[in-house]
Short mmCIF file of N, CA and C in Angstrom, two decimals:
data_model
loop_
_atom_site.label_atom_id
_atom_site.label_comp_id
_atom_site.label_asym_id
_atom_site.label_seq_id
_atom_site.Cartn_x
_atom_site.Cartn_y
_atom_site.Cartn_z
N UNK Q 1435 -60.37 136.29 2.38
CA UNK Q 1435 -59.33 135.56 2.70
C UNK Q 1435 -58.71 135.87 4.21
N UNK Q 1436 -58.58 136.88 4.50
CA UNK Q 1436 -58.28 137.25 5.78
C UNK Q 1436 -58.94 136.77 6.82
N UNK Q 1437 -60.02 136.55 6.47
CA UNK Q 1437 -61.34 136.06 7.60
C UNK Q 1437 -60.97 134.36 7.62
N UNK Q 1438 -60.41 133.99 6.86
CA UNK Q 1438 -59.87 132.44 7.08
C UNK Q 1438 -59.17 132.19 8.18
N UNK Q 1439 -59.33 130.63 8.68
CA UNK Q 1439 -58.00 130.47 9.98
C UNK Q 1439 -56.68 130.27 9.10
N UNK Q 1440 -55.76 130.30 9.57
CA UNK Q 1440 -54.30 129.83 9.28
C UNK Q 1440 -54.61 128.63 8.14
N UNK Q 1441 -55.14 127.64 8.89
CA UNK Q 1441 -55.35 126.24 8.10
C UNK Q 1441 -56.18 126.38 6.88
N UNK Q 1442 -57.14 127.17 6.80
CA UNK Q 1442 -58.07 127.44 5.49
C UNK Q 1442 -57.39 128.07 4.75
N UNK Q 1443 -56.46 129.10 5.07
CA UNK Q 1443 -55.96 130.00 4.26
C UNK Q 1443 -54.85 128.98 3.39
N UNK Q 1444 -54.09 128.28 4.09
CA UNK Q 1444 -53.00 127.24 3.59
C UNK Q 1444 -53.92 126.36 2.53
N UNK Q 1445 -55.12 125.70 2.90
CA UNK Q 1445 -55.93 125.03 1.95
C UNK Q 1445 -56.23 125.81 0.79
N UNK Q 1446 -56.71 127.06 0.77
CA UNK Q 1446 -57.27 127.88 -0.02
C UNK Q 1446 -55.75 128.02 -0.96
N UNK Q 1447 -54.73 128.43 -0.41
CA UNK Q 1447 -53.49 128.67 -1.21
C UNK Q 1447 -53.12 127.30 -2.13
N UNK Q 1448 -53.44 126.06 -1.76
CA UNK Q 1448 -53.16 125.22 -2.45
C UNK Q 1448 -54.07 124.83 -3.58
N UNK Q 1449 -55.25 125.16 -3.22
CA UNK Q 1449 -56.57 125.05 -4.30
C UNK Q 1449 -56.02 126.45 -5.44
N UNK Q 1450 -55.88 127.36 -4.90
CA UNK Q 1450 -55.55 128.22 -5.84
C UNK Q 1450 -54.65 128.23 -6.65
N UNK Q 1451 -53.44 127.42 -6.40
CA UNK Q 1451 -52.52 127.12 -7.12
C UNK Q 1451 -52.53 126.31 -7.99
N UNK Q 1452 -53.36 125.25 -7.64
CA UNK Q 1452 -53.59 124.14 -8.77
C UNK Q 1452 -54.80 124.86 -9.84
N UNK Q 1453 -55.54 125.48 -9.42
CA UNK Q 1453 -56.72 126.18 -10.50
C UNK Q 1453 -56.03 126.94 -11.24
N UNK Q 1454 -54.91 127.78 -10.96
CA UNK Q 1454 -54.23 128.95 -11.35
C UNK Q 1454 -53.40 127.91 -12.71
N UNK Q 1455 -52.63 126.89 -12.12
CA UNK Q 1455 -52.37 126.17 -13.26
C UNK Q 1455 -53.07 125.59 -14.40
N UNK Q 1456 -54.20 125.08 -13.92
CA UNK Q 1456 -55.31 124.74 -15.02
C UNK Q 1456 -55.62 125.93 -15.87
N UNK Q 1457 -55.77 126.85 -15.15
CA UNK Q 1457 -56.35 128.11 -15.96
C UNK Q 1457 -55.34 128.66 -16.85
N UNK Q 1458 -54.05 128.64 -16.72
CA UNK Q 1458 -53.07 129.09 -17.35
C UNK Q 1458 -52.96 128.24 -18.49
N UNK Q 1459 -53.14 126.82 -18.49
CA UNK Q 1459 -52.93 125.66 -19.22
C UNK Q 1459 -53.97 125.88 -20.44
N UNK Q 1460 -55.20 126.26 -19.98
CA UNK Q 1460 -56.27 126.38 -20.94
C UNK Q 1460 -56.19 127.69 -21.84
N UNK Q 1461 -55.70 128.99 -21.22
CA UNK Q 1461 -55.66 130.02 -21.61
C UNK Q 1461 -53.95 130.06 -22.57
N UNK Q 1462 -53.39 129.26 -22.58
CA UNK Q 1462 -52.38 128.84 -23.48
C UNK Q 1462 -52.76 128.11 -24.88
N UNK Q 1463 -54.01 127.43 -24.74
CA UNK Q 1463 -54.30 126.79 -25.84
C UNK Q 1463 -54.55 127.70 -27.18
N UNK Q 1464 -53.74 127.49 -28.45
CA UNK Q 1464 -54.05 128.30 -29.42
C UNK Q 1464 -55.23 127.60 -30.23
N UNK Q 1465 -56.37 128.18 -30.38
CA UNK Q 1465 -57.69 127.38 -30.50
C UNK Q 1465 -58.43 128.54 -31.19
N UNK Q 1466 -59.62 128.04 -32.01
CA UNK Q 1466 -60.62 129.11 -32.53
C UNK Q 1466 -61.53 128.96 -31.66
N UNK Q 1467 -61.75 128.04 -30.72
CA UNK Q 1467 -62.93 128.37 -29.52
C UNK Q 1467 -62.57 128.91 -28.50
N UNK Q 1468 -62.03 130.22 -28.53
CA UNK Q 1468 -61.76 130.98 -27.42
C UNK Q 1468 -62.97 131.11 -26.45
N UNK Q 1469 -64.25 131.30 -27.06
CA UNK Q 1469 -65.51 131.57 -26.14
C UNK Q 1469 -65.69 130.23 -25.20
N UNK Q 1470 -65.35 129.05 -25.46
CA UNK Q 1470 -65.47 128.01 -24.72
C UNK Q 1470 -64.39 128.04 -23.74
N UNK Q 1471 -63.13 128.29 -24.21
CA UNK Q 1471 -61.94 128.40 -23.33
C UNK Q 1471 -62.19 129.40 -22.26
N UNK Q 1472 -62.67 130.76 -22.72
CA UNK Q 1472 -62.92 131.79 -21.61
C UNK Q 1472 -64.22 131.31 -20.53
N UNK Q 1473 -65.05 130.58 -21.13
CA UNK Q 1473 -66.23 130.12 -20.35
C UNK Q 1473 -65.61 129.21 -19.56
N UNK Q 1474 -64.57 128.57 -19.78
CA UNK Q 1474 -64.29 127.54 -18.86
C UNK Q 1474 -63.48 128.14 -17.71
N UNK Q 1475 -62.65 128.99 -18.18
CA UNK Q 1475 -61.87 129.88 -17.19
C UNK Q 1475 -62.79 130.53 -16.34
N UNK Q 1476 -63.85 131.22 -16.81
CA UNK Q 1476 -64.56 131.99 -15.84
C UNK Q 1476 -65.46 130.96 -14.88
N UNK Q 1477 -65.62 129.68 -15.13
CA UNK Q 1477 -65.83 128.63 -14.51
C UNK Q 1477 -65.06 128.28 -13.17
N UNK Q 1478 -63.95 128.30 -13.68
CA UNK Q 1478 -62.88 127.78 -12.87
C UNK Q 1478 -62.68 128.91 -11.79
N UNK Q 1479 -62.87 130.36 -12.26
CA UNK Q 1479 -62.76 131.35 -11.29
C UNK Q 1479 -63.94 131.17 -10.39
N UNK Q 1480 -65.19 130.82 -10.75
CA UNK Q 1480 -66.41 130.81 -10.06
C UNK Q 1480 -66.08 129.12 -8.75
N UNK Q 1481 -65.37 128.32 -9.49
CA UNK Q 1481 -65.17 126.92 -8.33
C UNK Q 1481 -64.11 127.55 -7.26
N UNK Q 1482 -63.08 128.31 -7.65
CA UNK Q 1482 -61.95 129.13 -6.78
C UNK Q 1482 -62.80 130.11 -5.44
N UNK Q 1483 -63.92 130.93 -6.29
CA UNK Q 1483 -64.88 131.62 -5.08
C UNK Q 1483 -65.54 130.79 -4.31
N UNK Q 1484 -66.17 129.85 -4.87
CA UNK Q 1484 -67.11 128.87 -4.21
C UNK Q 1484 -66.27 128.00 -3.14
N UNK Q 1485 -65.08 127.84 -3.42
CA UNK Q 1485 -64.16 126.89 -2.48
C UNK Q 1485 -64.03 127.88 -1.11
N UNK Q 1486 -63.42 129.29 -1.65
CA UNK Q 1486 -63.16 130.00 -0.50
C UNK Q 1486 -64.25 130.29 0.33
N UNK Q 1487 -65.73 130.47 -0.35
CA UNK Q 1487 -66.76 130.47 0.58
C UNK Q 1487 -67.05 129.49 1.44
N UNK Q 1488 -66.92 128.35 1.16
CA UNK Q 1488 -66.95 126.86 1.87
C UNK Q 1488 -66.30 127.12 3.01
N UNK Q 1489 -64.89 127.29 2.76
CA UNK Q 1489 -63.94 127.50 3.84
C UNK Q 1489 -64.28 128.35 4.77
N UNK Q 1490 -64.84 129.59 4.23
CA UNK Q 1490 -65.31 130.66 5.17
C UNK Q 1490 -66.15 130.09 5.98
N UNK Q 1491 -67.19 129.60 5.70
CA UNK Q 1491 -68.45 129.13 6.21
C UNK Q 1491 -67.99 128.02 7.20
N UNK Q 1492 -67.06 127.42 6.85
CA UNK Q 1492 -66.82 126.04 7.71
C UNK Q 1492 -65.98 126.67 9.04
N UNK Q 1493 -65.07 127.66 8.82
CA UNK Q 1493 -64.54 128.47 9.88
C UNK Q 1493 -65.23 129.12 10.62
N UNK Q 1494 -66.34 129.69 10.26
CA UNK Q 1494 -67.19 130.62 10.71
C UNK Q 1494 -67.92 130.05 11.72
N UNK Q 1495 -68.45 129.19 11.73
CA UNK Q 1495 -69.33 128.31 12.66
C UNK Q 1495 -68.62 127.56 13.57
N UNK Q 1496 -68.67 127.95 15.03
CA UNK Q 1496 -67.69 127.06 15.83
C UNK Q 1496 -68.29 125.69 16.10
N UNK Q 1497 -67.28 125.02 16.69
CA UNK Q 1497 -67.66 123.64 16.82
C UNK Q 1497 -68.72 123.36 17.74
N UNK Q 1498 -69.85 123.67 17.46
CA UNK Q 1498 -71.14 123.28 18.52
C UNK Q 1498 -70.99 121.90 18.57
N UNK Q 1499 -70.54 120.89 17.77
CA UNK Q 1499 -70.94 119.60 17.84
C UNK Q 1499 -69.95 119.16 18.92
N UNK Q 1500 -68.99 119.90 19.39
CA UNK Q 1500 -68.18 119.24 20.36
C UNK Q 1500 -68.70 118.30 21.35
N UNK Q 1501 -68.00 117.14 21.50
CA UNK Q 1501 -68.74 116.09 22.66
C UNK Q 1501 -68.94 116.44 23.93
N UNK Q 1502 -68.09 117.37 24.42
CA UNK Q 1502 -68.51 117.86 25.91
C UNK Q 1502 -69.78 118.51 25.73
N UNK Q 1503 -69.80 119.52 24.74
CA UNK Q 1503 -71.17 120.35 24.76
C UNK Q 1503 -72.40 119.33 24.90
N UNK Q 1504 -72.17 118.66 23.50
CA UNK Q 1504 -73.29 117.56 23.70
C UNK Q 1504 -73.67 116.59 24.71
N UNK Q 1505 -72.55 116.32 25.18
CA UNK Q 1505 -72.66 115.48 26.53
C UNK Q 1505 -73.19 116.27 27.99
N UNK Q 1506 -73.04 117.44 27.51
CA UNK Q 1506 -73.35 118.29 29.13
C UNK Q 1506 -75.01 118.59 28.43
N UNK Q 1507 -75.38 118.68 27.31
CA UNK Q 1507 -76.78 119.06 26.86
C UNK Q 1507 -77.71 117.66 27.25
N UNK Q 1508 -77.12 116.70 26.88
CA UNK Q 1508 -77.81 115.48 27.14
C UNK Q 1508 -78.04 115.31 28.60
N UNK Q 1509 -76.88 115.53 29.29
CA UNK Q 1509 -76.85 115.33 30.78
C UNK Q 1509 -78.21 116.30 31.52
N UNK Q 1510 -78.23 117.61 30.83
CA UNK Q 1510 -79.01 118.56 31.35
C UNK Q 1510 -80.50 118.14 31.26
N UNK Q 1511 -80.88 117.29 29.88
CA UNK Q 1511 -81.79 116.94 29.41
C UNK Q 1511 -82.45 115.91 30.26
N UNK Q 1512 -81.83 114.64 30.66
CA UNK Q 1512 -81.64 113.78 31.68
C UNK Q 1512 -82.08 114.06 32.88
N UNK Q 1513 -81.46 115.26 33.51
CA UNK Q 1513 -81.59 115.74 34.63
C UNK Q 1513 -82.91 116.38 34.89
N UNK Q 1514 -83.42 117.22 34.01
CA UNK Q 1514 -84.65 117.81 33.70
C UNK Q 1514 -85.79 116.64 33.59
N UNK Q 1515 -85.67 115.85 33.02
CA UNK Q 1515 -86.71 114.70 33.02
C UNK Q 1515 -86.68 114.12 34.35
N UNK Q 1516 -85.85 114.08 35.10
CA UNK Q 1516 -85.85 113.27 36.19
C UNK Q 1516 -86.78 114.52 37.03
N UNK Q 1517 -86.26 115.55 37.10
CA UNK Q 1517 -86.72 116.54 37.95
C UNK Q 1517 -88.24 116.91 37.74
N UNK Q 1518 -88.61 116.60 36.49
CA UNK Q 1518 -90.32 116.70 36.16
C UNK Q 1518 -90.99 115.79 36.84
N UNK Q 1519 -90.38 114.67 37.14
CA UNK Q 1519 -91.23 113.61 37.70
C UNK Q 1519 -92.04 114.02 39.09
N UNK Q 1520 -91.22 115.12 39.86
CA UNK Q 1520 -91.59 115.24 41.32
C UNK Q 1520 -91.92 117.04 41.22
N UNK Q 1521 -91.98 117.68 40.22
CA UNK Q 1521 -92.09 119.25 40.02
C UNK Q 1521 -93.76 119.54 40.33
N UNK Q 1522 -93.67 120.63 40.97
CA UNK Q 1522 -95.03 121.29 41.12
C UNK Q 1522 -95.66 121.67 39.85
N UNK Q 1523 -96.91 121.91 39.52
CA UNK Q 1523 -97.51 122.18 38.09
C UNK Q 1523 -96.79 123.32 37.49
N UNK Q 1524 -96.51 124.88 38.56
CA UNK Q 1524 -95.97 125.77 37.99
C UNK Q 1524 -94.35 125.60 37.45
N UNK Q 1525 -93.79 124.81 38.31
CA UNK Q 1525 -92.34 124.41 38.28
C UNK Q 1525 -92.24 123.61 36.64
N UNK Q 1526 -92.96 122.67 36.98
CA UNK Q 1526 -93.00 122.02 35.49
C UNK Q 1526 -93.35 122.56 34.29
N UNK Q 1527 -94.15 123.44 34.35
CA UNK Q 1527 -94.40 124.29 32.86
C UNK Q 1527 -92.84 124.78 32.71
N UNK Q 1528 -92.26 125.29 33.73
CA UNK Q 1528 -91.09 126.39 33.26
C UNK Q 1528 -89.79 125.07 32.77
N UNK Q 1529 -89.81 123.97 33.57
CA UNK Q 1529 -88.83 123.17 33.27
C UNK Q 1529 -89.18 122.35 32.02
N UNK Q 1530 -90.36 122.17 31.44
CA UNK Q 1530 -91.02 121.59 30.27
C UNK Q 1530 -90.58 122.73 29.14
N UNK Q 1531 -90.45 123.84 29.25
CA UNK Q 1531 -90.01 124.94 28.32
C UNK Q 1531 -88.37 124.60 28.18
N UNK Q 1532 -87.87 124.64 29.46
CA UNK Q 1532 -86.40 124.62 29.38
C UNK Q 1532 -85.78 123.24 28.61
N UNK Q 1533 -86.45 122.44 28.95
CA UNK Q 1533 -86.35 120.81 28.16
C UNK Q 1533 -86.70 121.18 26.71
N UNK Q 1534 -87.37 121.69 26.25
CA UNK Q 1534 -88.01 121.88 25.08
C UNK Q 1534 -86.71 122.57 24.36
N UNK Q 1535 -86.18 123.77 25.06
CA UNK Q 1535 -85.05 124.63 24.32
C UNK Q 1535 -83.69 123.71 24.14
N UNK Q 1536 -83.52 122.90 25.17
CA UNK Q 1536 -82.49 122.01 25.07
C UNK Q 1536 -82.45 121.04 23.93
N UNK Q 1537 -83.88 120.38 23.67
CA UNK Q 1537 -84.36 119.53 22.84
C UNK Q 1537 -83.89 120.03 21.44
N UNK Q 1538 -84.26 121.46 21.19
CA UNK Q 1538 -84.13 122.16 19.93
C UNK Q 1538 -82.52 122.43 19.78
N UNK Q 1539 -82.00 122.63 20.76
CA UNK Q 1539 -80.33 123.02 20.79
C UNK Q 1539 -79.79 121.62 20.12
N UNK Q 1540 -80.15 120.29 20.77
CA UNK Q 1540 -79.67 118.84 20.17
C UNK Q 1540 -80.13 119.11 18.85
N UNK Q 1541 -81.22 119.29 18.24
CA UNK Q 1541 -81.32 119.24 17.06
C UNK Q 1541 -80.45 119.99 16.15
N UNK Q 1542 -80.04 121.47 16.71
CA UNK Q 1542 -79.24 122.22 15.90
C UNK Q 1542 -77.89 121.58 15.83
N UNK Q 1543 -77.52 121.07 16.94
CA UNK Q 1543 -76.12 120.28 16.97
C UNK Q 1543 -75.97 119.34 15.74
N UNK Q 1544 -77.25 118.23 15.65
CA UNK Q 1544 -77.40 117.53 14.56
C UNK Q 1544 -77.05 118.10 13.13
N UNK Q 1545 -78.16 119.11 12.91
CA UNK Q 1545 -77.89 119.81 11.67
C UNK Q 1545 -76.69 120.38 11.28
N UNK Q 1546 -75.87 120.99 12.32
CA UNK Q 1546 -74.61 121.80 12.27
C UNK Q 1546 -73.74 120.55 11.96
N UNK Q 1547 -73.85 119.46 12.49
CA UNK Q 1547 -72.69 118.46 12.23
C UNK Q 1547 -72.96 117.85 10.69
N UNK Q 1548 -74.31 117.68 10.48
CA UNK Q 1548 -74.44 117.15 8.95
C UNK Q 1548 -73.90 118.55 7.87
N UNK Q 1549 -74.44 119.51 8.26
CA UNK Q 1549 -74.08 120.68 7.07
C UNK Q 1549 -72.22 120.76 7.27
N UNK Q 1550 -71.70 120.65 8.57
CA UNK Q 1550 -70.30 120.86 8.33
C UNK Q 1550 -69.46 119.41 7.63
N UNK Q 1551 -70.24 118.30 7.72
CA UNK Q 1551 -69.81 117.09 6.91
C UNK Q 1551 -69.90 117.35 5.42
N UNK Q 1552 -71.12 118.01 5.12
CA UNK Q 1552 -71.49 118.26 3.55
C UNK Q 1552 -70.37 119.18 3.12
N UNK Q 1553 -70.19 120.48 3.97
CA UNK Q 1553 -69.15 121.27 3.75
C UNK Q 1553 -67.88 120.73 3.25
N UNK Q 1554 -67.16 119.85 4.15
CA UNK Q 1554 -65.99 119.19 4.01
C UNK Q 1554 -65.93 118.27 2.71
N UNK Q 1555 -67.09 117.54 2.44
CA UNK Q 1555 -67.13 116.86 1.17
C UNK Q 1555 -67.07 117.66 0.06
N UNK Q 1556 -67.92 118.84 0.07
CA UNK Q 1556 -67.62 119.46 -1.40
C UNK Q 1556 -66.37 120.20 -1.37
N UNK Q 1557 -65.63 120.60 -0.32
CA UNK Q 1557 -64.21 120.86 -0.37
C UNK Q 1557 -63.54 120.08 -0.87
N UNK Q 1558 -63.68 118.75 -0.46
CA UNK Q 1558 -62.56 117.70 -0.99
C UNK Q 1558 -63.32 117.07 -2.62
N UNK Q 1559 -64.44 117.35 -3.02
CA UNK Q 1559 -65.11 117.31 -4.33
C UNK Q 1559 -64.33 118.19 -5.12
N UNK Q 1560 -64.14 119.67 -4.57
CA UNK Q 1560 -63.36 120.36 -5.69
C UNK Q 1560 -62.24 120.42 -5.84
N UNK Q 1561 -61.65 119.91 -4.82
CA UNK Q 1561 -60.12 119.50 -4.78
C UNK Q 1561 -59.92 118.44 -5.71
N UNK Q 1562 -60.80 117.30 -5.65
CA UNK Q 1562 -60.29 116.33 -6.53
C UNK Q 1562 -60.87 116.67 -7.96
N UNK Q 1563 -61.88 117.32 -8.32
CA UNK Q 1563 -62.11 117.82 -9.85
C UNK Q 1563 -60.97 118.53 -10.48
N UNK Q 1564 -60.27 119.54 -9.36
CA UNK Q 1564 -59.45 120.06 -9.97
C UNK Q 1564 -58.17 119.53 -10.22
N UNK Q 1565 -57.80 118.54 -9.48
CA UNK Q 1565 -56.79 117.56 -9.80
C UNK Q 1565 -56.91 116.67 -10.63
N UNK Q 1566 -58.21 116.34 -10.91
CA UNK Q 1566 -58.74 115.67 -12.16
C UNK Q 1566 -58.40 116.41 -13.50
N UNK Q 1567 -58.94 117.40 -13.40
CA UNK Q 1567 -58.82 118.55 -14.62
C UNK Q 1567 -57.45 118.87 -15.02
N UNK Q 1568 -56.62 119.11 -13.84
CA UNK Q 1568 -54.97 119.09 -14.05
C UNK Q 1568 -54.30 118.15 -14.64
N UNK Q 1569 -54.52 116.92 -14.19
CA UNK Q 1569 -54.10 115.73 -14.99
C UNK Q 1569 -54.32 115.11 -16.23
N UNK Q 1570 -55.52 115.70 -16.76
CA UNK Q 1570 -55.90 115.43 -18.21
C UNK Q 1570 -55.11 116.24 -19.06
N UNK Q 1571 -54.92 115.64 -20.21
CA UNK Q 1571 -54.17 116.49 -21.32
C UNK Q 1571 -55.19 117.65 -21.92
N UNK Q 1572 -54.78 118.64 -22.07
CA UNK Q 1572 -55.39 119.60 -22.50
C UNK Q 1572 -56.05 119.37 -24.03
N UNK Q 1573 -57.32 119.32 -24.17
CA UNK Q 1573 -57.55 119.43 -25.56
C UNK Q 1573 -59.35 119.86 -25.80
N UNK Q 1574 -59.78 120.15 -26.74
CA UNK Q 1574 -61.00 120.63 -26.88
C UNK Q 1574 -61.95 119.74 -26.17
N UNK Q 1575 -61.72 118.60 -26.67
CA UNK Q 1575 -62.77 117.64 -26.14
C UNK Q 1575 -62.79 117.50 -24.72
N UNK Q 1576 -61.79 117.39 -23.99
CA UNK Q 1576 -61.51 117.51 -22.58
C UNK Q 1576 -62.21 118.72 -22.09
N UNK Q 1577 -61.97 119.62 -22.72
CA UNK Q 1577 -62.57 120.98 -21.93
C UNK Q 1577 -64.14 120.90 -21.93
N UNK Q 1578 -64.68 120.25 -23.22
CA UNK Q 1578 -66.07 120.10 -23.17
C UNK Q 1578 -66.74 119.31 -21.86
N UNK Q 1579 -65.97 118.18 -21.76
CA UNK Q 1579 -66.06 117.05 -20.79
C UNK Q 1579 -66.04 117.90 -19.37
N UNK Q 1580 -64.86 118.49 -19.28
CA UNK Q 1580 -64.87 119.03 -17.83
C UNK Q 1580 -65.42 120.48 -17.71
N UNK Q 1581 -66.29 121.00 -18.69
CA UNK Q 1581 -67.16 122.32 -18.31
C UNK Q 1581 -68.49 121.33 -17.88
N UNK Q 1582 -68.84 120.53 -18.26
CA UNK Q 1582 -70.00 119.79 -17.82
C UNK Q 1582 -69.80 119.52 -16.53
N UNK Q 1583 -68.64 118.75 -16.22
CA UNK Q 1583 -68.24 118.47 -14.61
C UNK Q 1583 -68.42 119.88 -13.81
N UNK Q 1584 -67.87 120.71 -14.25
CA UNK Q 1584 -67.89 121.99 -13.37
C UNK Q 1584 -69.10 122.54 -13.25
N UNK Q 1585 -70.05 122.45 -14.35
CA UNK Q 1585 -71.49 122.93 -14.05
C UNK Q 1585 -71.93 122.18 -13.07
N UNK Q 1586 -71.90 120.83 -13.07
CA UNK Q 1586 -72.47 120.02 -12.08
C UNK Q 1586 -72.05 120.33 -10.56
N UNK Q 1587 -70.85 120.60 -10.46
CA UNK Q 1587 -70.31 121.01 -9.37
C UNK Q 1587 -70.66 122.18 -8.61
N UNK Q 1588 -70.71 123.28 -9.72
CA UNK Q 1588 -71.20 124.75 -9.15
C UNK Q 1588 -72.68 124.30 -8.90
N UNK Q 1589 -73.56 123.63 -9.31
CA UNK Q 1589 -74.99 123.48 -9.04
C UNK Q 1589 -74.99 123.00 -7.49
N UNK Q 1590 -74.12 121.75 -7.40
CA UNK Q 1590 -73.99 121.14 -6.14
C UNK Q 1590 -73.49 122.28 -4.97
N UNK Q 1591 -72.54 122.84 -5.27
CA UNK Q 1591 -72.18 124.03 -4.34
C UNK Q 1591 -72.69 124.83 -4.07
N UNK Q 1592 -73.53 125.27 -5.16
CA UNK Q 1592 -75.05 126.58 -4.65
C UNK Q 1592 -75.96 125.85 -3.76
N UNK Q 1593 -76.36 124.30 -4.22
CA UNK Q 1593 -77.13 123.76 -3.38
C UNK Q 1593 -76.22 123.71 -1.55
N UNK Q 1594 -75.11 123.34 -1.75
CA UNK Q 1594 -74.35 123.45 -0.25
C UNK Q 1594 -74.46 124.76 0.38
N UNK Q 1595 -74.24 125.89 -0.47
CA UNK Q 1595 -74.33 127.18 0.21
C UNK Q 1595 -75.71 127.68 0.83
N UNK Q 1596 -76.81 126.95 0.27
CA UNK Q 1596 -77.79 127.24 0.59
C UNK Q 1596 -78.36 126.43 2.10
N UNK Q 1597 -77.67 125.44 2.18
CA UNK Q 1597 -77.39 124.79 3.38
C UNK Q 1597 -76.61 125.80 4.53
N UNK Q 1598 -75.55 126.32 3.72
CA UNK Q 1598 -74.63 127.20 4.92
C UNK Q 1598 -75.69 128.31 5.37
N UNK Q 1599 -76.50 128.72 4.49
CA UNK Q 1599 -77.65 129.83 4.96
C UNK Q 1599 -78.41 129.45 6.03
N UNK Q 1600 -78.78 128.17 5.87
CA UNK Q 1600 -79.51 127.53 7.15
C UNK Q 1600 -78.79 127.40 8.35
N UNK Q 1601 -77.50 127.01 8.14
CA UNK Q 1601 -76.65 126.92 9.38
C UNK Q 1601 -76.45 128.38 10.22
N UNK Q 1602 -76.44 129.41 9.09
CA UNK Q 1602 -76.28 130.62 9.61
C UNK Q 1602 -77.49 131.18 10.13
N UNK Q 1603 -78.35 130.77 9.84
CA UNK Q 1603 -79.80 131.42 10.53
C UNK Q 1603 -79.87 130.31 11.83
N UNK Q 1604 -79.60 129.03 11.89
CA UNK Q 1604 -79.65 128.37 13.23
C UNK Q 1604 -78.67 128.82 14.10
N UNK Q 1605 -77.49 129.48 13.48
CA UNK Q 1605 -76.46 129.91 14.52
C UNK Q 1605 -77.19 131.41 15.22
N UNK Q 1606 -77.94 131.84 14.36
CA UNK Q 1606 -78.33 133.43 14.81
C UNK Q 1606 -79.48 133.33 15.43
N UNK Q 1607 -80.08 131.84 15.81
CA UNK Q 1607 -81.26 131.87 16.67
C UNK Q 1607 -81.28 130.86 17.87
N UNK Q 1608 -79.55 130.86 17.98
CA UNK Q 1608 -79.27 129.76 19.13
C UNK Q 1608 -80.17 129.58 20.49
N UNK Q 1609 -80.50 130.79 20.56
CA UNK Q 1609 -81.12 130.87 21.81
C UNK Q 1609 -82.66 131.09 21.73
N UNK Q 1610 -83.18 130.96 20.47
CA UNK Q 1610 -84.66 130.89 20.18
C UNK Q 1610 -85.42 132.16 20.63
N UNK Q 1611 -84.90 133.21 20.03
CA UNK Q 1611 -85.64 134.51 21.01
C UNK Q 1611 -87.38 134.38 21.22
N UNK Q 1612 -87.95 133.95 19.92
CA UNK Q 1612 -89.60 133.97 19.95
C UNK Q 1612 -89.68 133.06 21.24
N UNK Q 1613 -89.38 132.00 21.26
CA UNK Q 1613 -89.54 131.10 22.43
C UNK Q 1613 -89.18 131.70 23.91
N UNK Q 1614 -87.99 132.36 23.86
CA UNK Q 1614 -87.22 133.02 25.16
C UNK Q 1614 -88.41 134.18 25.40
N UNK Q 1615 -88.75 134.91 24.68
CA UNK Q 1615 -89.66 135.92 24.73
C UNK Q 1615 -90.92 135.00 25.29
N UNK Q 1616 -91.49 134.16 24.90
CA UNK Q 1616 -92.82 133.45 25.46
C UNK Q 1616 -92.38 133.05 27.01
N UNK Q 1617 -91.21 132.57 27.03
CA UNK Q 1617 -90.87 132.04 28.58
C UNK Q 1617 -91.10 133.39 29.22
N UNK Q 1618 -90.41 134.34 29.06
CA UNK Q 1618 -89.93 135.67 29.79
C UNK Q 1618 -91.38 136.24 30.28
N UNK Q 1619 -92.54 136.13 29.29
CA UNK Q 1619 -93.51 136.76 29.39
C UNK Q 1619 -94.52 136.08 30.24
N UNK Q 1620 -94.22 134.35 30.11
CA UNK Q 1620 -95.11 133.64 31.11
C UNK Q 1620 -94.30 133.89 32.61
N UNK Q 1621 -93.09 133.99 32.85
CA UNK Q 1621 -92.63 133.86 34.10
C UNK Q 1621 -93.20 135.10 34.36
N UNK Q 1622 -93.24 136.35 33.97
CA UNK Q 1622 -93.61 137.68 34.76
C UNK Q 1622 -94.89 137.77 35.05
N UNK Q 1623 -95.80 136.63 34.05
CA UNK Q 1623 -97.52 136.68 34.37
C UNK Q 1623 -97.58 135.78 35.46
N UNK Q 1624 -96.78 135.14 35.88
CA UNK Q 1624 -97.25 133.96 36.90
C UNK Q 1624 -96.93 134.50 38.21
#
């Protein structure tokens, strides 16, 4: 929680409050199906945790998709493409590697943008599901229906978190160390 930005903390506080209201409503049910209610409450706790993780990942990754950064990268690609037309073979080889790195960065920007959009959609889906459940009259029939909805959302959230791991891997390899090592060794050998 403390790792979240202030905006994300506020957003999390809001969903936490709504989940707490739903959780308390279900716990107050006087029912013989306490196992179902307890399972439902456990799933609400998982939703809350997933929401916090999604916020964390959204905050963790800088805005790599900043329009200025992308425009600068595109300009560099254009510039190198122009320079390649008149470059000597040795210089051409180096510029082609740099071009490849810039193109890989552009691919990363696209992946990060898409994954950030997926994260935001998942966050909004969780918010809508919690509001939907909160607005429903509490009954065992509805509990079973919401239980299925939560299972589906948890599955989708798990898939999103796998995408987040992909983003994290991209972020850690932003400078593509393997290629940079090849690049350095070729520079040293020429």
